[in-house]
Amino acid sequence: MKTVGIIGGMSWESTSTYYKRLNQLINKRLGGLHSADILLASVDFAPIEEMQSQGDWDAAAQALLGKAKQLEKAGADSIVIATNTMHKVAPQIEDAVKLPLLHIVDAVAEHLKQNSVNQVGLLGTRFTMQQPFYKERLEQQNIKVLIPGESDGNTVDSIIFKELCHGQFTDNARKQYLRIIEDLAVQGAQGVILGCTEIGLLVQQEHSALPLFDTTELHCRAIADWMLE
């Protein structure tokens, strides 16, 4: 089994899901008392979020680079960023370490292609929805991306930072997300990417008739496959 090095803490709510799900997937494949070989370097999210808000992505990249180098030195065989938004700085991390980076968008794109989905809605932080780093990587694989309008996009973003990152998962927030998902379906989305690793803790497939693509789950499956190659 290969050792995966996870940069987590953005937020710790979803990082705990990565840890649990990877162990479940590895145990399902290998049985017995087997569990995942994981190294975890977890950041303090408050300064990272401040850097995001200020648009200081160079400083955010440096913060994650330090963790990536720690994981490399500790013996990891790959790097994983356990969040969608911070994949904005994935190229800087790939340039700074010799380890492969298992990119979350690649895991999502592969699943979409396998299921013949070529037009999809995207929910996430305002950075993930509005900036090109995420959408363009999907569009390079012939997947068209739809996002909510400005008001609904602000709602999605606000709930992430004010509620989900604090472990608050309310019925009201779920109703708002489901309304926005329905609007994306009207626009022609064949499904919706839950493009923030906390959203899957709020909205599951049982809540929606439209296919939902939980990035945490898809990323974990791809990581587990890589660990056992």
mmCIF file of C-alpha atoms in Angstrom:
data_model
loop_
_atom_site.group_PDB
_atom_site.id
_atom_site.type_symbol
_atom_site.label_atom_id
_atom_site.label_comp_id
_atom_site.label_asym_id
_atom_site.label_seq_id
_atom_site.Cartn_x
_atom_site.Cartn_y
_atom_site.Cartn_z
ATOM 1 C CA MET A 1 0.000 0.000 0.000
ATOM 2 C CA LYS A 2 1.236 3.489 -0.848
ATOM 3 C CA THR A 3 1.220 6.248 1.751
ATOM 4 C CA VAL A 4 -0.959 9.282 1.059
ATOM 5 C CA GLY A 5 -0.060 12.664 2.524
ATOM 6 C CA ILE A 6 -3.122 14.808 3.214
ATOM 7 C CA ILE A 7 -3.109 18.575 3.697
ATOM 8 C CA GLY A 8 -6.229 19.111 5.792
ATOM 9 C CA GLY A 9 -7.981 21.472 8.164
ATOM 10 C CA MET A 10 -9.864 23.491 5.508
ATOM 11 C CA SER A 11 -12.124 22.798 7.331
ATOM 12 C CA TRP A 12 -11.443 20.016 9.820
ATOM 13 C CA GLU A 13 -15.099 18.945 9.457
ATOM 14 C CA SER A 14 -14.461 17.601 5.971
ATOM 15 C CA THR A 15 -10.922 16.428 6.751
ATOM 16 C CA SER A 16 -12.383 14.051 9.339
ATOM 17 C CA THR A 17 -14.594 12.653 6.562
ATOM 18 C CA TYR A 18 -11.528 12.041 4.379
ATOM 19 C CA TYR A 19 -9.827 10.131 7.180
ATOM 20 C CA LYS A 20 -12.863 7.991 7.962
ATOM 21 C CA ARG A 21 -13.821 7.305 4.343
ATOM 22 C CA LEU A 22 -10.302 6.354 3.215
ATOM 23 C CA ASN A 23 -10.025 3.863 6.050
ATOM 24 C CA GLN A 24 -13.419 2.420 5.167
ATOM 25 C CA LEU A 25 -12.512 2.060 1.499
ATOM 26 C CA ILE A 26 -9.148 0.430 2.190
ATOM 27 C CA ASN A 27 -10.674 -1.964 4.709
ATOM 28 C CA LYS A 28 -13.429 -2.908 2.272
ATOM 29 C CA ARG A 29 -10.831 -3.769 -0.354
ATOM 30 C CA LEU A 30 -8.309 -5.570 1.864
ATOM 31 C CA GLY A 31 -10.486 -6.850 4.711
ATOM 32 C CA GLY A 32 -9.396 -7.961 8.153
ATOM 33 C CA LEU A 33 -7.812 -5.246 10.248
ATOM 34 C CA HIS A 34 -6.394 -3.336 7.293
ATOM 35 C CA SER A 35 -6.608 0.455 7.352
ATOM 36 C CA ALA A 36 -5.282 3.325 5.250
ATOM 37 C CA ASP A 37 -1.632 4.392 5.418
ATOM 38 C CA ILE A 38 -2.128 8.142 5.926
ATOM 39 C CA LEU A 39 0.051 11.083 6.892
ATOM 40 C CA LEU A 40 -1.966 14.164 7.822
ATOM 41 C CA ALA A 41 -0.733 17.756 8.069
ATOM 42 C CA SER A 42 -3.574 19.976 9.216
ATOM 43 C CA VAL A 43 -3.507 23.770 8.986
ATOM 44 C CA ASP A 44 -5.140 26.435 11.125
ATOM 45 C CA PHE A 45 -7.944 27.486 8.770
ATOM 46 C CA ALA A 46 -8.492 31.034 10.112
ATOM 47 C CA PRO A 47 -5.350 32.572 8.549
ATOM 48 C CA ILE A 48 -5.952 30.656 5.313
ATOM 49 C CA GLU A 49 -9.512 31.981 5.066
ATOM 50 C CA GLU A 50 -8.229 35.517 5.679
ATOM 51 C CA MET A 51 -5.715 35.113 2.847
ATOM 52 C CA GLN A 52 -8.513 33.904 0.570
ATOM 53 C CA SER A 53 -10.713 36.874 1.455
ATOM 54 C CA GLN A 54 -7.884 39.307 0.810
ATOM 55 C CA GLY A 55 -6.956 37.634 -2.477
ATOM 56 C CA ASP A 56 -3.473 36.849 -1.175
ATOM 57 C CA TRP A 57 -3.193 33.506 -2.910
ATOM 58 C CA ASP A 58 0.613 33.607 -2.904
ATOM 59 C CA ALA A 59 0.624 33.592 0.898
ATOM 60 C CA ALA A 60 -1.999 30.818 0.916
ATOM 61 C CA ALA A 61 0.151 28.799 -1.459
ATOM 62 C CA GLN A 62 3.174 29.226 0.795
ATOM 63 C CA ALA A 63 1.180 28.044 3.803
ATOM 64 C CA LEU A 64 0.218 24.841 2.012
ATOM 65 C CA LEU A 65 3.671 24.413 0.509
ATOM 66 C CA GLY A 66 5.122 24.175 3.999
ATOM 67 C CA LYS A 67 2.743 21.339 4.812
ATOM 68 C CA ALA A 68 3.425 19.589 1.500
ATOM 69 C CA LYS A 69 7.152 19.625 2.175
ATOM 70 C CA GLN A 70 6.579 18.268 5.676
ATOM 71 C CA LEU A 71 4.597 15.386 4.209
ATOM 72 C CA GLU A 72 7.247 14.732 1.566
ATOM 73 C CA LYS A 73 9.975 14.656 4.217
ATOM 74 C CA ALA A 74 7.859 12.357 6.412
ATOM 75 C CA GLY A 75 7.656 9.735 3.665
ATOM 76 C CA ALA A 76 4.392 10.347 1.808
ATOM 77 C CA ASP A 77 4.138 8.937 -1.710
ATOM 78 C CA SER A 78 1.609 11.541 -2.874
ATOM 79 C CA ILE A 79 -0.020 14.799 -1.844
ATOM 80 C CA VAL A 80 -3.751 15.381 -1.427
ATOM 81 C CA ILE A 81 -5.391 18.745 -0.746
ATOM 82 C CA ALA A 82 -8.527 17.888 1.232
ATOM 83 C CA THR A 83 -10.563 20.829 -0.038
ATOM 84 C CA ASN A 84 -11.788 22.112 -3.389
ATOM 85 C CA THR A 85 -10.978 25.824 -3.166
ATOM 86 C CA MET A 86 -7.315 25.464 -2.326
ATOM 87 C CA HIS A 87 -6.740 23.534 -5.531
ATOM 88 C CA LYS A 88 -6.311 27.037 -6.908
ATOM 89 C CA VAL A 89 -2.743 26.761 -5.617
ATOM 90 C CA ALA A 90 -2.234 23.140 -6.725
ATOM 91 C CA PRO A 91 0.203 24.148 -9.525
ATOM 92 C CA GLN A 92 2.534 25.840 -7.011
ATOM 93 C CA ILE A 93 2.527 22.743 -4.832
ATOM 94 C CA GLU A 94 3.201 20.459 -7.799
ATOM 95 C CA ASP A 95 6.171 22.647 -8.744
ATOM 96 C CA ALA A 96 7.600 22.621 -5.221
ATOM 97 C CA VAL A 97 7.563 18.909 -4.369
ATOM 98 C CA LYS A 98 8.560 15.808 -6.279
ATOM 99 C CA LEU A 99 5.451 13.849 -5.276
ATOM 100 C CA PRO A 100 2.361 13.470 -7.485
ATOM 101 C CA LEU A 101 -0.651 15.557 -6.460
ATOM 102 C CA LEU A 102 -3.939 13.653 -6.673
ATOM 103 C CA HIS A 103 -6.197 16.420 -8.010
ATOM 104 C CA ILE A 104 -9.823 16.546 -6.879
ATOM 105 C CA VAL A 105 -11.124 17.872 -10.212
ATOM 106 C CA ASP A 106 -9.553 14.974 -12.105
ATOM 107 C CA ALA A 107 -11.387 12.511 -9.858
ATOM 108 C CA VAL A 108 -14.678 14.334 -10.496
ATOM 109 C CA ALA A 109 -14.119 14.631 -14.242
ATOM 110 C CA GLU A 110 -13.352 10.926 -14.594
ATOM 111 C CA HIS A 111 -16.582 10.009 -12.819
ATOM 112 C CA LEU A 112 -18.623 12.426 -14.954
ATOM 113 C CA LYS A 113 -17.175 11.025 -18.172
ATOM 114 C CA GLN A 114 -17.860 7.461 -17.067
ATOM 115 C CA ASN A 115 -21.494 8.462 -16.544
ATOM 116 C CA SER A 116 -21.801 10.440 -19.816
ATOM 117 C CA VAL A 117 -22.380 13.746 -18.014
ATOM 118 C CA ASN A 118 -21.259 16.663 -20.173
ATOM 119 C CA GLN A 119 -23.194 19.555 -18.596
ATOM 120 C CA VAL A 120 -23.090 19.961 -14.855
ATOM 121 C CA GLY A 121 -23.897 22.488 -12.150
ATOM 122 C CA LEU A 122 -21.224 23.544 -9.677
ATOM 123 C CA LEU A 123 -21.732 24.617 -6.061
ATOM 124 C CA GLY A 124 -18.875 25.695 -3.821
ATOM 125 C CA THR A 125 -17.214 28.735 -2.342
ATOM 126 C CA ARG A 126 -17.381 31.881 -4.453
ATOM 127 C CA PHE A 127 -13.744 31.247 -5.410
ATOM 128 C CA THR A 128 -14.491 27.765 -6.710
ATOM 129 C CA MET A 129 -17.617 28.849 -8.590
ATOM 130 C CA GLN A 130 -16.370 32.109 -10.058
ATOM 131 C CA GLN A 131 -12.654 31.716 -10.649
ATOM 132 C CA PRO A 132 -11.369 29.761 -13.660
ATOM 133 C CA PHE A 133 -9.056 27.229 -11.974
ATOM 134 C CA TYR A 134 -11.866 24.722 -11.337
ATOM 135 C CA LYS A 135 -14.223 25.247 -14.265
ATOM 136 C CA GLU A 136 -11.460 25.359 -16.863
ATOM 137 C CA ARG A 137 -10.027 22.026 -15.743
ATOM 138 C CA LEU A 138 -13.468 20.473 -16.275
ATOM 139 C CA GLU A 139 -14.046 22.287 -19.551
ATOM 140 C CA GLN A 140 -10.715 20.982 -20.855
ATOM 141 C CA GLN A 141 -12.372 17.555 -20.646
ATOM 142 C CA ASN A 142 -15.447 18.750 -22.582
ATOM 143 C CA ILE A 143 -17.651 19.194 -19.521
ATOM 144 C CA LYS A 144 -19.724 22.386 -19.542
ATOM 145 C CA VAL A 145 -20.128 24.029 -16.131
ATOM 146 C CA LEU A 146 -23.167 25.993 -14.919
ATOM 147 C CA ILE A 147 -23.095 28.107 -11.753
ATOM 148 C CA PRO A 148 -25.806 29.930 -9.778
ATOM 149 C CA GLY A 149 -26.546 33.607 -10.292
ATOM 150 C CA GLU A 150 -24.906 36.212 -8.065
ATOM 151 C CA SER A 151 -27.507 36.190 -5.275
ATOM 152 C CA ASP A 152 -27.742 32.403 -5.031
ATOM 153 C CA GLY A 153 -23.972 32.126 -5.321
ATOM 154 C CA ASN A 154 -23.598 34.439 -2.330
ATOM 155 C CA THR A 155 -26.062 32.260 -0.411
ATOM 156 C CA VAL A 156 -24.088 29.108 -1.163
ATOM 157 C CA ASP A 157 -20.812 30.753 -0.123
ATOM 158 C CA SER A 158 -22.228 32.312 3.047
ATOM 159 C CA ILE A 159 -23.689 29.037 4.297
ATOM 160 C CA ILE A 160 -20.356 27.287 3.765
ATOM 161 C CA PHE A 161 -18.314 29.706 5.852
ATOM 162 C CA LYS A 162 -20.911 30.712 8.452
ATOM 163 C CA GLU A 163 -22.494 27.312 9.055
ATOM 164 C CA LEU A 164 -20.952 24.226 7.435
ATOM 165 C CA CYS A 165 -17.372 24.970 8.465
ATOM 166 C CA HIS A 166 -18.654 25.255 12.043
ATOM 167 C CA GLY A 167 -20.422 21.896 11.917
ATOM 168 C CA GLN A 168 -23.893 23.445 11.623
ATOM 169 C CA PHE A 169 -26.192 21.582 9.216
ATOM 170 C CA THR A 170 -29.709 23.029 9.338
ATOM 171 C CA ASP A 171 -32.909 22.221 7.494
ATOM 172 C CA ASN A 172 -33.137 25.832 6.307
ATOM 173 C CA ALA A 173 -29.690 25.681 4.711
ATOM 174 C CA ARG A 174 -30.549 22.368 3.057
ATOM 175 C CA LYS A 175 -33.777 23.827 1.633
ATOM 176 C CA GLN A 176 -31.880 26.756 0.139
ATOM 177 C CA TYR A 177 -29.317 24.472 -1.459
ATOM 178 C CA LEU A 178 -32.002 22.206 -2.887
ATOM 179 C CA ARG A 179 -33.815 25.196 -4.405
ATOM 180 C CA ILE A 180 -30.580 26.303 -6.066
ATOM 181 C CA ILE A 181 -29.937 22.761 -7.305
ATOM 182 C CA GLU A 182 -33.417 22.703 -8.855
ATOM 183 C CA ASP A 183 -32.675 26.010 -10.603
ATOM 184 C CA LEU A 184 -29.495 24.536 -12.091
ATOM 185 C CA ALA A 185 -31.532 21.565 -13.332
ATOM 186 C CA VAL A 186 -33.907 23.975 -15.100
ATOM 187 C CA GLN A 187 -30.861 25.521 -16.802
ATOM 188 C CA GLY A 188 -29.964 22.102 -18.178
ATOM 189 C CA ALA A 189 -27.606 20.615 -15.615
ATOM 190 C CA GLN A 190 -27.520 16.802 -15.801
ATOM 191 C CA GLY A 191 -26.289 16.773 -12.219
ATOM 192 C CA VAL A 192 -24.596 19.034 -9.678
ATOM 193 C CA ILE A 193 -21.060 18.909 -8.307
ATOM 194 C CA LEU A 194 -20.976 19.466 -4.555
ATOM 195 C CA GLY A 195 -17.751 21.383 -5.054
ATOM 196 C CA CYS A 196 -17.009 22.143 -1.433
ATOM 197 C CA THR A 197 -15.997 19.248 0.754
ATOM 198 C CA GLU A 198 -18.483 20.301 3.471
ATOM 199 C CA ILE A 199 -21.585 20.404 1.238
ATOM 200 C CA GLY A 200 -21.872 16.624 1.150
ATOM 201 C CA LEU A 201 -22.336 16.732 4.927
ATOM 202 C CA LEU A 202 -25.489 18.830 4.388
ATOM 203 C CA VAL A 203 -27.010 17.516 1.157
ATOM 204 C CA GLN A 204 -27.053 13.853 0.138
ATOM 205 C CA GLN A 205 -28.468 12.068 -2.884
ATOM 206 C CA GLU A 206 -31.601 11.088 -0.966
ATOM 207 C CA HIS A 207 -32.543 14.770 -0.820
ATOM 208 C CA SER A 208 -32.502 15.381 -4.578
ATOM 209 C CA ALA A 209 -33.902 13.780 -7.722
ATOM 210 C CA LEU A 210 -31.005 15.303 -9.690
ATOM 211 C CA PRO A 211 -27.717 13.360 -9.519
ATOM 212 C CA LEU A 212 -25.317 14.877 -6.981
ATOM 213 C CA PHE A 213 -21.568 14.416 -7.261
ATOM 214 C CA ASP A 214 -19.936 14.591 -3.833
ATOM 215 C CA THR A 215 -16.339 15.653 -4.415
ATOM 216 C CA THR A 216 -15.147 14.279 -1.084
ATOM 217 C CA GLU A 217 -16.456 10.810 -1.912
ATOM 218 C CA LEU A 218 -15.142 10.837 -5.475
ATOM 219 C CA HIS A 219 -11.745 12.118 -4.357
ATOM 220 C CA CYS A 220 -11.503 9.456 -1.652
ATOM 221 C CA ARG A 221 -12.341 6.685 -4.111
ATOM 222 C CA ALA A 222 -9.653 7.877 -6.499
ATOM 223 C CA ILE A 223 -7.119 8.154 -3.665
ATOM 224 C CA ALA A 224 -7.922 4.626 -2.439
ATOM 225 C CA ASP A 225 -7.519 3.273 -5.977
ATOM 226 C CA TRP A 226 -4.124 4.979 -6.233
ATOM 227 C CA MET A 227 -2.991 3.687 -2.830
ATOM 228 C CA LEU A 228 -3.656 0.100 -3.902
ATOM 229 C CA GLU A 229 -2.362 0.277 -7.467
#
